[in-house]
XYZ file of C-alpha atoms in Angstrom:
730
model
C -0.171 -0.228 -0.013
C 1.149 2.945 -0.523
C 0.645 6.206 2.154
C 1.320 9.045 2.541
C 2.015 10.655 5.263
C 2.619 14.473 6.459
C 3.499 15.597 10.073
C 1.677 18.353 10.857
C 1.183 20.739 13.813
C -2.697 21.933 14.788
C -3.433 24.481 17.328
C -6.968 24.097 18.106
C -7.572 27.414 20.179
C -6.648 29.206 16.824
C -7.192 27.497 13.391
C -5.440 29.183 11.034
C -6.188 31.356 7.721
C -6.598 28.764 5.006
C -9.282 27.242 6.910
C -12.294 27.875 4.930
C -15.525 27.809 6.533
C -19.108 25.933 4.553
C -21.472 28.241 4.721
C -25.049 27.119 4.813
C -28.523 28.471 3.646
C -31.772 28.337 4.504
C -32.525 26.288 1.894
C -29.717 23.767 2.908
C -31.877 22.771 5.628
C -34.365 21.235 3.924
C -34.639 17.889 2.151
C -35.639 16.527 -0.850
C -39.686 15.235 -2.283
C -40.479 15.204 -4.666
C -43.915 17.786 -3.879
C -43.353 21.158 -5.714
C -46.190 22.428 -2.833
C -48.554 22.849 -6.087
C -50.196 20.111 -7.207
C -47.641 18.738 -8.972
C -44.484 16.342 -8.018
C -40.948 16.673 -10.077
C -39.158 12.809 -10.309
C -37.197 11.243 -8.947
C -39.573 11.041 -6.164
C -36.252 10.021 -3.633
C -33.627 11.747 -4.098
C -31.294 8.276 -2.413
C -31.078 4.504 -2.792
C -34.952 2.092 -2.648
C -34.715 -0.376 -5.454
C -36.959 -3.274 -6.659
C -40.477 -1.103 -5.850
C -43.458 -3.258 -5.121
C -46.555 -1.249 -4.842
C -49.891 -2.046 -2.797
C -53.127 0.009 -1.946
C -55.452 -0.981 0.849
C -57.732 2.180 1.642
C -56.550 4.818 1.285
C -53.306 4.149 1.945
C -50.251 3.010 -0.163
C -47.168 1.220 0.969
C -44.493 0.577 -0.978
C -41.850 -2.077 -0.022
C -38.261 -2.236 -1.552
C -35.082 -3.958 -1.463
C -32.952 -3.983 1.608
C -30.224 -6.088 0.939
C -27.431 -7.215 3.800
C -28.140 -4.194 5.283
C -30.503 -4.327 8.777
C -33.415 -3.807 9.786
C -34.388 -5.575 6.451
C -37.790 -5.171 3.938
C -38.273 -1.346 3.842
C -41.999 -0.551 3.812
C -43.027 3.666 3.030
C -46.930 4.630 3.145
C -48.341 7.502 1.402
C -51.832 8.893 1.424
C -51.543 10.522 -2.401
C -48.443 8.428 -4.152
C -45.927 11.023 -4.405
C -45.168 12.430 0.438
C -43.722 9.393 1.787
C -43.544 8.201 5.283
C -40.374 4.799 6.196
C -43.046 3.317 8.537
C -41.905 -0.123 8.950
C -39.034 -2.752 8.161
C -40.723 -6.303 7.889
C -37.954 -7.661 10.598
C -34.668 -5.819 12.646
C -32.311 -8.768 12.176
C -31.273 -11.577 9.493
C -32.507 -14.732 11.953
C -30.274 -17.613 10.823
C -27.369 -18.447 12.538
C -24.452 -18.796 9.774
C -21.173 -16.239 10.665
C -22.098 -14.484 6.793
C -25.217 -12.656 8.463
C -22.812 -11.269 10.956
C -19.725 -10.214 9.332
C -18.000 -13.159 10.968
C -14.742 -14.686 10.144
C -14.712 -13.521 7.330
C -18.186 -14.940 5.735
C -20.275 -11.829 4.241
C -22.980 -11.602 2.707
C -22.884 -8.613 0.424
C -24.572 -8.201 -3.161
C -27.169 -11.297 -1.621
C -29.273 -11.353 1.847
C -32.373 -10.105 1.163
C -33.870 -8.846 -2.254
C -36.975 -7.987 -4.986
C -40.026 -7.835 -1.571
C -43.511 -8.608 -3.103
C -45.955 -6.786 -0.764
C -49.614 -7.946 -0.750
C -52.821 -7.829 1.442
C -55.797 -10.161 1.450
C -57.955 -12.248 4.227
C -57.056 -9.521 6.612
C -53.450 -9.250 6.953
C -50.348 -8.684 4.622
C -47.178 -10.549 3.510
C -44.718 -9.050 1.881
C -41.985 -12.491 0.014
C -38.663 -11.540 -0.837
C -35.653 -14.398 -1.608
C -32.241 -15.018 0.596
C -29.438 -16.781 -1.186
C -28.854 -19.962 -0.004
C -31.949 -19.844 2.421
C -34.918 -19.859 -0.490
C -38.450 -17.703 -0.574
C -38.640 -15.865 2.752
C -42.927 -14.402 4.064
C -43.319 -12.283 6.456
C -47.080 -12.127 7.840
C -48.346 -9.366 10.357
C -52.262 -8.308 10.896
C -50.568 -4.598 11.285
C -48.778 -2.560 8.032
C -46.233 -1.658 11.448
C -46.390 -4.897 12.578
C -44.962 -7.167 14.850
C -43.873 -9.280 11.912
C -44.075 -13.080 11.639
C -41.831 -14.544 9.544
C -43.128 -18.279 7.460
C -38.961 -19.320 5.904
C -40.691 -21.130 3.273
C -37.504 -22.251 1.681
C -38.303 -23.509 -2.362
C -36.142 -21.971 -5.037
C -38.338 -19.245 -6.374
C -36.856 -15.891 -6.286
C -37.561 -11.586 -8.521
C -41.185 -13.561 -7.754
C -44.571 -12.055 -7.432
C -47.714 -13.073 -5.996
C -51.137 -13.802 -6.804
C -54.028 -14.534 -4.689
C -56.669 -15.399 -7.253
C -60.933 -14.819 -6.666
C -60.773 -17.801 -6.213
C -58.377 -18.726 -3.360
C -55.551 -20.418 -4.639
C -52.568 -18.250 -3.909
C -49.432 -17.663 -7.193
C -46.005 -17.466 -6.616
C -44.373 -15.418 -10.637
C -40.930 -16.508 -11.397
C -38.271 -16.684 -12.893
C -35.948 -15.006 -16.030
C -36.793 -15.385 -19.764
C -39.033 -18.967 -18.813
C -41.763 -17.669 -16.800
C -43.224 -20.371 -14.370
C -46.295 -20.220 -12.036
C -45.975 -22.520 -8.841
C -49.250 -22.196 -6.504
C -48.408 -21.943 -2.629
C -49.623 -23.519 0.518
C -52.214 -20.916 2.050
C -50.481 -21.312 5.387
C -47.014 -19.685 3.210
C -45.074 -22.889 5.361
C -43.427 -23.297 1.189
C -44.532 -23.845 -2.075
C -47.099 -27.035 -3.343
C -45.433 -29.601 -4.893
C -45.079 -30.226 -9.164
C -47.322 -27.533 -9.923
C -44.474 -25.207 -10.861
C -45.819 -24.864 -15.242
C -43.103 -22.733 -17.301
C -46.279 -19.328 -18.591
C -44.320 -17.605 -21.037
C -41.260 -19.345 -23.081
C -37.796 -19.023 -22.839
C -37.827 -16.679 -26.445
C -40.514 -14.208 -26.209
C -38.317 -11.084 -24.902
C -39.807 -11.304 -21.045
C -37.043 -10.624 -18.587
C -37.477 -10.849 -14.295
C -38.535 -8.508 -11.867
C -42.303 -9.454 -11.760
C -45.512 -8.413 -10.660
C -49.010 -10.153 -11.361
C -52.076 -8.419 -11.356
C -55.529 -9.420 -12.590
C -57.602 -6.061 -13.590
C -61.675 -7.116 -14.681
C -60.852 -10.739 -15.511
C -57.295 -10.333 -17.250
C -53.856 -10.991 -16.027
C -51.826 -8.955 -16.332
C -47.790 -9.292 -15.647
C -44.925 -6.326 -15.384
C -42.245 -7.990 -15.858
C -37.930 -5.889 -16.902
C -35.499 -7.172 -19.282
C -31.881 -5.767 -19.022
C -30.772 -6.446 -22.439
C -29.330 -4.963 -24.115
C -31.135 -2.453 -22.111
C -33.813 -2.715 -19.355
C -36.904 -1.678 -20.802
C -40.744 -2.512 -19.303
C -43.173 -5.095 -20.528
C -46.642 -6.153 -20.190
C -47.549 -9.459 -21.129
C -51.774 -9.663 -21.575
C -53.841 -13.244 -20.895
C -57.192 -13.940 -19.755
C -55.549 -17.323 -17.592
C -53.055 -17.361 -15.589
C -51.844 -20.384 -17.088
C -51.762 -18.627 -20.863
C -50.998 -18.271 -23.711
C -49.240 -14.851 -23.363
C -49.421 -11.933 -26.470
C -46.537 -9.163 -24.365
C -45.296 -5.747 -25.927
C -42.934 -2.744 -24.052
C -45.253 -0.046 -22.317
C -42.401 2.443 -21.291
C -38.286 2.436 -23.176
C -35.994 5.229 -23.628
C -37.271 7.455 -19.529
C -33.952 7.801 -18.510
C -35.152 11.890 -17.279
C -31.899 12.685 -19.478
C -28.981 11.167 -16.979
C -26.805 8.469 -18.881
C -25.766 5.331 -17.325
C -23.776 5.417 -13.958
C -19.946 4.634 -14.096
C -19.313 0.761 -13.190
C -17.313 -0.700 -10.447
C -15.430 -2.974 -13.104
C -13.957 -6.145 -11.119
C -10.116 -8.166 -13.298
C -11.867 -10.290 -15.807
C -11.491 -13.829 -14.053
C -11.054 -13.023 -11.043
C -13.580 -13.084 -8.272
C -13.477 -9.484 -6.396
C -12.928 -9.849 -2.371
C -13.641 -7.493 0.966
C -10.998 -5.435 1.149
C -9.340 -6.317 -2.167
C -6.619 -4.138 -3.766
C -7.963 -0.976 -5.255
C -5.703 -0.367 -8.109
C -7.110 -3.397 -9.942
C -10.681 -2.052 -9.911
C -11.986 -0.450 -12.525
C -14.188 2.485 -13.233
C -14.413 2.946 -16.397
C -15.175 6.372 -18.540
C -19.016 6.056 -19.834
C -20.597 6.465 -22.035
C -23.173 9.443 -21.897
C -25.694 8.874 -25.451
C -26.028 4.690 -23.691
C -29.081 3.965 -22.309
C -28.440 0.441 -20.168
C -29.885 0.376 -17.001
C -30.408 4.394 -16.517
C -33.966 4.152 -17.993
C -37.217 3.307 -15.584
C -38.187 -0.436 -15.598
C -38.551 -2.394 -13.164
C -41.643 -1.763 -11.052
C -45.580 -1.905 -10.368
C -48.397 -0.877 -10.765
C -52.027 1.012 -8.928
C -54.883 2.372 -8.959
C -55.179 5.076 -7.549
C -59.332 6.709 -6.100
C -59.809 8.397 -8.649
C -58.883 5.812 -11.505
C -56.734 6.537 -13.169
C -52.999 3.979 -12.254
C -49.735 5.033 -11.503
C -46.441 2.632 -12.230
C -43.384 3.247 -9.365
C -40.792 1.939 -11.248
C -37.326 2.403 -10.289
C -33.562 3.782 -12.592
C -30.481 3.044 -12.307
C -29.299 7.105 -10.971
C -25.492 7.348 -11.147
C -23.423 6.322 -7.346
C -26.246 7.082 -5.338
C -27.577 3.584 -6.345
C -31.772 2.750 -7.362
C -34.323 5.027 -6.625
C -38.166 4.904 -7.207
C -39.919 6.882 -10.164
C -43.873 7.806 -10.872
C -44.786 7.705 -14.034
C -49.053 8.471 -14.563
C -50.412 5.133 -17.170
C -52.932 5.436 -20.404
C -55.111 3.176 -20.655
C -55.197 2.318 -24.769
C -56.311 -1.356 -26.214
C -56.525 -2.861 -23.083
C -52.998 -2.582 -22.194
C -51.113 -0.158 -19.657
C -49.232 2.173 -21.725
C -47.086 5.021 -19.279
C -46.727 8.340 -20.465
C -50.219 10.662 -21.650
C -51.965 10.298 -25.155
C -49.485 11.389 -27.583
C -46.868 9.904 -26.143
C -46.876 6.640 -25.386
C -43.840 4.610 -23.823
C -42.563 7.889 -22.473
C -43.564 9.550 -19.552
C -43.278 13.602 -17.758
C -40.066 14.194 -15.195
C -43.020 16.621 -13.902
C -46.381 15.807 -13.521
C -49.141 16.807 -11.738
C -49.956 14.171 -8.169
C -53.208 12.111 -8.014
C -56.550 13.598 -7.921
C -57.285 11.743 -3.781
C -60.689 11.683 -1.955
C -60.707 9.686 0.956
C -63.449 7.635 -0.019
C -65.536 6.767 3.872
C -67.065 3.017 1.958
C -63.054 2.241 1.766
C -61.622 3.127 4.620
C -59.830 -0.242 5.395
C -59.670 -0.680 9.040
C -55.705 -0.410 8.669
C -55.729 3.111 7.602
C -52.727 5.400 8.670
C -52.978 9.231 9.534
C -55.435 11.610 7.401
C -53.670 13.200 4.036
C -50.882 15.993 4.093
C -51.297 18.609 1.930
C -47.882 19.581 2.665
C -44.488 18.228 1.507
C -42.880 16.411 3.551
C -39.396 13.747 2.735
C -39.272 9.972 3.876
C -36.561 10.521 6.009
C -34.305 12.447 8.767
C -31.796 11.956 8.232
C -29.724 14.074 10.684
C -29.744 12.595 14.398
C -28.685 13.861 17.600
C -28.704 10.870 18.888
C -30.645 11.801 21.979
C -33.053 8.751 22.064
C -33.487 5.305 23.474
C -33.908 4.176 19.493
C -31.866 5.184 16.293
C -34.012 7.149 14.018
C -36.134 4.548 10.956
C -32.839 5.866 8.295
C -30.722 3.715 9.619
C -29.282 0.034 8.550
C -26.412 -1.517 10.466
C -24.089 -3.164 7.831
C -24.704 -7.245 8.409
C -26.875 -8.063 11.469
C -24.643 -6.377 14.208
C -23.554 -7.021 18.192
C -25.790 -5.915 20.883
C -23.417 -6.134 23.154
C -21.075 -3.570 21.238
C -22.675 -0.459 21.165
C -24.996 1.594 22.652
C -26.952 4.923 22.915
C -24.955 6.615 25.721
C -25.032 10.432 27.084
C -27.188 11.740 24.212
C -24.038 9.063 22.029
C -23.818 6.474 19.357
C -20.785 4.804 21.252
C -19.062 1.884 19.119
C -16.422 -0.808 21.010
C -14.129 -1.432 18.289
C -14.336 -5.083 17.477
C -11.244 -6.364 15.474
C -10.990 -5.880 11.524
C -8.325 -5.235 8.410
C -10.464 -3.500 6.587
C -14.006 -1.009 6.031
C -16.010 -3.911 5.110
C -15.445 -6.224 7.140
C -16.039 -3.675 10.058
C -18.548 -5.191 12.288
C -21.600 -2.955 13.472
C -20.392 0.081 11.294
C -24.145 1.956 10.961
C -25.477 3.370 7.649
C -27.507 5.533 5.460
C -28.290 6.074 2.426
C -26.726 9.406 0.880
C -28.824 12.060 -0.652
C -28.523 13.505 -3.372
C -28.174 15.133 -6.111
C -26.054 17.502 -3.756
C -25.251 16.720 -0.071
C -22.890 17.775 2.766
C -22.412 14.923 5.588
C -21.317 16.093 8.827
C -20.256 14.066 12.218
C -19.269 15.181 15.480
C -16.388 12.759 16.325
C -15.499 11.754 19.720
C -12.375 9.295 20.799
C -11.588 9.958 24.581
C -11.997 6.742 24.644
C -10.100 5.050 22.425
C -7.336 2.238 22.212
C -4.002 1.458 20.291
C -4.635 0.002 16.636
C -8.552 1.379 17.159
C -9.885 3.470 13.808
C -13.452 4.886 14.482
C -14.695 7.318 11.374
C -16.884 8.843 8.765
C -16.979 6.145 5.884
C -18.838 5.623 2.390
C -19.287 1.386 2.209
C -19.430 1.404 -1.500
C -17.160 -0.641 -4.073
C -14.380 0.639 -3.664
C -15.378 1.848 -0.608
C -13.316 5.065 1.418
C -13.121 6.993 4.942
C -12.104 9.654 6.902
C -11.318 8.968 10.583
C -8.783 8.981 13.582
C -6.751 6.237 13.993
C -5.009 6.281 18.418
C -1.330 5.422 16.902
C 1.470 4.233 19.313
C 2.729 8.066 20.139
C -0.926 9.665 19.706
C -4.109 9.996 17.192
C -3.569 10.166 13.718
C -7.015 12.060 11.418
C -6.638 9.835 8.093
C -8.339 9.455 4.988
C -8.518 5.877 3.645
C -9.716 5.321 -0.350
C -9.366 1.623 -1.621
C -9.992 2.822 -5.362
C -5.755 3.971 -5.285
C -4.942 1.839 -2.027
C -4.000 4.846 -0.752
C -3.934 6.414 3.197
C -3.273 10.332 3.462
C -2.147 10.616 6.813
C -1.700 13.694 9.343
C -0.579 13.376 12.743
C -2.193 16.325 15.372
C -1.351 17.620 17.757
C -2.675 20.724 20.041
C -0.223 22.506 22.639
C -2.687 23.187 25.726
C -4.894 19.907 25.987
C -4.981 16.556 24.051
C -7.319 16.525 21.626
C -11.312 14.800 22.808
C -13.767 15.534 19.497
C -12.922 16.105 15.672
C -15.613 17.100 13.248
C -15.846 14.868 9.756
C -17.061 15.061 7.310
C -18.400 14.101 2.861
C -19.286 16.603 0.674
C -21.515 14.640 -2.161
C -22.009 15.902 -5.490
C -23.794 12.370 -6.322
C -25.333 14.076 -10.247
C -21.420 14.545 -10.878
C -20.682 10.921 -9.272
C -17.360 12.567 -7.201
C -17.098 13.121 -3.371
C -14.478 13.921 -1.110
C -13.589 14.063 2.114
C -13.302 16.989 5.229
C -12.365 17.912 8.837
C -12.784 20.529 10.747
C -11.051 20.397 14.848
C -13.237 23.937 15.628
C -16.359 22.600 14.319
C -16.385 25.458 11.856
C -13.356 25.388 9.723
C -13.406 23.653 7.577
C -10.611 22.135 4.643
C -9.690 18.983 2.454
C -8.470 15.424 3.808
C -7.897 13.769 0.316
C -8.756 14.011 -3.549
C -11.632 14.088 -5.117
C -12.937 10.816 -5.494
C -15.095 9.262 -8.282
C -17.781 7.806 -7.604
C -19.564 4.598 -8.896
C -22.784 2.450 -8.887
C -21.712 -1.325 -8.877
C -23.058 -4.846 -8.912
C -21.166 -5.744 -6.043
C -22.599 -5.779 -3.417
C -25.755 -4.016 -5.382
C -26.165 -0.683 -3.349
C -25.222 2.880 -3.879
C -22.853 5.744 -1.628
C -24.097 4.575 1.819
C -22.746 6.569 4.162
C -21.241 4.509 7.406
C -19.993 5.583 10.959
C -17.007 2.895 11.713
C -14.821 1.997 15.376
C -12.132 -0.634 14.549
C -9.050 -2.177 15.907
C -6.320 -2.743 12.901
C -4.331 -5.120 15.336
C -6.956 -7.744 15.313
C -7.426 -6.760 19.400
C -10.898 -5.984 20.812
C -9.943 -2.090 21.557
C -11.476 0.937 22.691
C -14.690 2.595 21.645
C -15.905 6.176 19.793
C -18.409 8.074 20.393
C -20.130 9.870 17.630
C -22.449 13.094 17.924
C -25.196 15.761 16.066
C -24.712 13.355 12.894
C -26.044 16.258 9.931
C -27.436 15.896 6.242
C -27.703 19.716 4.589
C -28.577 19.156 1.250
C -27.371 22.664 -0.513
C -30.149 21.521 -4.293
C -33.408 20.483 -1.993
C -35.008 23.768 -1.928
C -36.432 24.458 -5.751
C -38.921 27.109 -5.259
C -36.229 29.317 -7.551
C -36.197 27.237 -10.233
C -38.911 28.041 -11.702
C -37.846 32.137 -13.095
C -41.089 33.698 -11.981
C -41.023 36.735 -12.093
C -37.419 37.489 -14.570
C -36.394 38.603 -17.830
C -33.725 35.583 -19.003
C -32.773 33.830 -22.763
C -33.261 30.396 -23.139
C -30.281 28.531 -24.074
C -30.317 25.852 -26.467
C -28.293 22.916 -24.448
C -27.405 20.567 -27.488
C -25.995 24.297 -29.710
C -25.595 26.265 -26.777
C -27.042 28.746 -28.720
C -30.084 31.558 -27.219
C -33.719 31.020 -28.420
C -35.195 33.188 -30.963
C -38.368 35.454 -32.191
C -37.812 35.617 -35.439
C -39.439 38.387 -36.933
C -40.034 35.538 -39.793
C -42.675 34.221 -36.688
C -39.773 31.628 -35.603
C -38.645 30.774 -32.563
C -35.160 29.730 -33.759
C -31.156 30.000 -32.254
C -29.197 32.730 -32.986
C -24.722 33.904 -32.413
C -25.279 36.289 -29.942
C -22.827 39.107 -30.909
C -20.299 39.136 -27.845
C -18.220 43.133 -28.801
C -19.679 45.643 -27.084
C -20.520 47.585 -29.103
C -23.515 46.702 -31.432
C -25.251 47.400 -34.429
C -29.194 48.156 -34.285
C -30.427 44.714 -35.626
C -27.981 43.002 -33.376
C -28.757 45.446 -31.035
C -32.924 44.808 -31.208
C -32.018 40.963 -32.109
C -30.265 40.500 -28.387
C -33.971 41.869 -27.561
C -36.303 39.389 -28.941
C -33.653 36.707 -27.299
C -35.930 38.288 -23.512
C -38.686 36.269 -22.427
C -40.552 35.987 -19.076
C -43.525 33.390 -18.145
C -47.369 34.089 -17.624
C -48.041 31.735 -14.907
C -51.037 29.690 -15.255
C -50.603 28.144 -11.527
C -49.656 24.437 -11.222
C -46.485 24.812 -13.389
C -48.427 25.370 -16.122
C -46.943 28.256 -17.818
C -46.549 30.756 -20.959
C -43.605 32.043 -22.207
C -43.120 36.091 -23.660
C -40.873 37.105 -25.652
C -40.056 41.266 -24.754
C -41.919 42.049 -28.014
C -44.485 40.878 -26.549
C -45.438 38.017 -28.634
C -46.024 34.467 -27.491
C -44.517 31.185 -27.721
C -47.884 29.300 -30.029
C -47.621 26.235 -31.992
C -49.373 24.757 -34.709
C -50.009 22.108 -36.395
C -48.741 18.264 -35.309
C -44.936 18.035 -35.176
C -44.624 19.124 -38.414
C -41.000 21.243 -38.598
C -41.590 25.058 -36.993
C -44.654 24.391 -35.699
C -43.302 26.758 -32.876
C -44.555 29.933 -33.658
C -45.108 33.299 -32.135
C -48.510 35.540 -31.930
C -49.254 38.369 -30.753
C -52.848 36.907 -29.530
C -51.856 35.570 -26.129
C -55.536 33.091 -26.491
C -53.346 30.988 -29.059
C -50.151 30.710 -26.805
C -48.961 27.422 -26.554
C -50.187 25.877 -22.609
C -46.639 23.893 -21.039
C -46.111 22.470 -18.350
C -41.921 23.427 -16.737
C -40.286 20.602 -16.491
C -37.602 20.771 -13.928
C -34.343 19.561 -13.710
C -32.182 21.524 -11.569
C -29.192 23.561 -11.992
C -31.907 26.099 -14.272
C -32.091 23.239 -16.800
C -35.549 22.542 -18.523
C -37.929 21.327 -20.884
C -40.347 22.524 -21.665
C -44.043 20.082 -22.690
C -47.041 20.844 -24.236
C -50.379 20.415 -22.115
C -51.880 19.682 -25.945
C -49.611 17.618 -26.878
C -47.638 16.489 -24.924
C -44.192 17.182 -26.816
C -41.428 18.779 -25.356
C -40.407 22.168 -27.648
C -37.075 21.589 -28.880
C -33.916 22.816 -31.694
C -32.302 19.719 -33.993
C -28.620 20.213 -32.815
C -27.056 19.295 -36.939
C -30.092 19.654 -38.930
C -30.271 23.418 -38.784
C -34.248 23.742 -38.511
C -35.684 26.073 -36.231
C -37.378 24.504 -33.001
C -40.282 22.103 -33.372
C -43.063 20.194 -30.817
C -42.438 16.361 -32.363
C -39.724 15.460 -29.302
C -40.899 13.020 -26.930
C -38.194 14.255 -23.837
C -35.059 14.108 -23.105
C -31.563 11.159 -24.500
C -29.297 10.304 -22.222
C -26.251 12.823 -22.534
C -29.222 16.402 -22.667
C -27.806 16.658 -26.678
C -30.589 16.621 -28.943
C -31.910 19.577 -28.066
C -34.593 19.055 -25.845
C -33.302 20.964 -22.817
C -33.183 23.738 -22.521
C -31.284 26.135 -19.543
C -32.533 29.634 -18.183
C -29.900 32.415 -17.482
C -31.496 35.868 -16.164
C -30.783 39.457 -17.558
C -29.702 41.771 -15.727
C -31.420 45.222 -17.117
């Protein structure tokens, strides 16, 4: 291992002048929620990982179950009243109840990339059922009368995974499973296992059907929603009048990436199996093809009908180093098929759309119904934690089963006892939570007074490759270290004080997850921070099947039972969570096409085109007039709907059926096109016609003016449909 060691003497009571404080803002105190507060929502539903979503409605309540892999508590369940605002209300179990060392990260055994995954949540016979698979243990089922628990575990065994379960009208219970060749197996009513000799193939190999099944019976017809990942992610629907087939299959959505390209994917040397503690220099994080879709497009997930009769799809997408997250898309039924998207643009989905119309119907309200609907936007988790309570917040999960004798909440702090481990990924009792995008800053106070020689404690990123910043108790004093597995490097600082021993440090991870990069910082007074280590590339990977996760850890790298470290005031700041200023209401602005880099201009000829703006200060009269025709403002029509008006008084309108040149200018406001603003953050946006459900855009290659025939953004945002606004100061 290459190691860079820098010995410095830091004065605790007088930090050096090069330390730069991090300035928080009011918006940074908020957490991402899809709810825009104006009757619309913007995807993703969550800006953090939630894999393999399965959706269920019981009365006026919606429940969403998701994968948790090797972390515990396991099988997370969220609750919502409107499909947009969610709350974490339950896990199916606190820890894996198998005695195998691998589930507890003991004796160099682990279940990274395994554990429990792809759940199916159902409600029948007055109780909830959650089905899932545990690698090597087979099919598992958890049942409860109350969604909050307690949950009863049924080990059903059998090789059934990535399944859907259907409680049919005749009382039979079917499990649908398999990749390519889709099978159906009948289950025993007491959940003791599959019924022998009932497995049958219902869709043969070669039918272009994948995995991740979700089976529904709608108006007497059987519908199977599934996903295929080759050659890229697609969502399919198969339907039949009989559960046994024959089925016909179509694709119901494809290529909807919301303008996100594929994630960097950690590569392991060919022919070599990944090992925990592997020398990270053998990893590869290659540059990605930004024009490729891969599995970034929305694919695996379920569908649900709301109280008004509108259907919705909740699908996941591979979302850069965040991992997999969830999107909400309206469904339009077409010729008996549940097509994602809107009439005129089927197969694609709006990034911003109107929230479901929810009206509580007392006649269908279930006895299991929870709290009444709320109109206020709400994030699903409380991410910050002061550890003052008697229990950990619901956002936290342990990396494998913890040793409960080796951690505690004590005097308003989290105490972790140091157990032997040579590296973070082997450290038991590591407490984790998902990172949150698009950008966030996670900070924690670390108290080091209880650490013994060889103890290492700090803030890390559980991913492959992993990294951390922390304190090691060396033989001659405290060492501040930053480790990065990707380069197999450690940057080390010797820290000391001229007055008294250092009792605590502040550690921070600053993540830009939309751009897959992060760096660490530290402080000795909680006010002034300086970076340690380089800006690190982040990746998504199919080794642990999870995205980046913050980790609080303490281990002893000398193979001993060491001392302890204490953590306090874990905070997460989200600079981009407040989107209230993202639409330029009341501003004069230019519209820059991301593909051409040129501003849109309202030609006197009556078309919307683009122009190269002169940069010299002395403009000719014609150039001054052209500059004026690139100035626009918004007329607010409510709920994110807008009309665009040029500074010369004309309005943007659209005519025809998507032919080139159909984006025009008119003096009649009644003829102006009403658009739904699609927020892409960082002043980027798209304009979707409320009339045709397509987007205005301009080809970067043909020279044609703006048209309204764009189905959506491409992964690299350079097909001409994604725009950027720049405010103009008079």
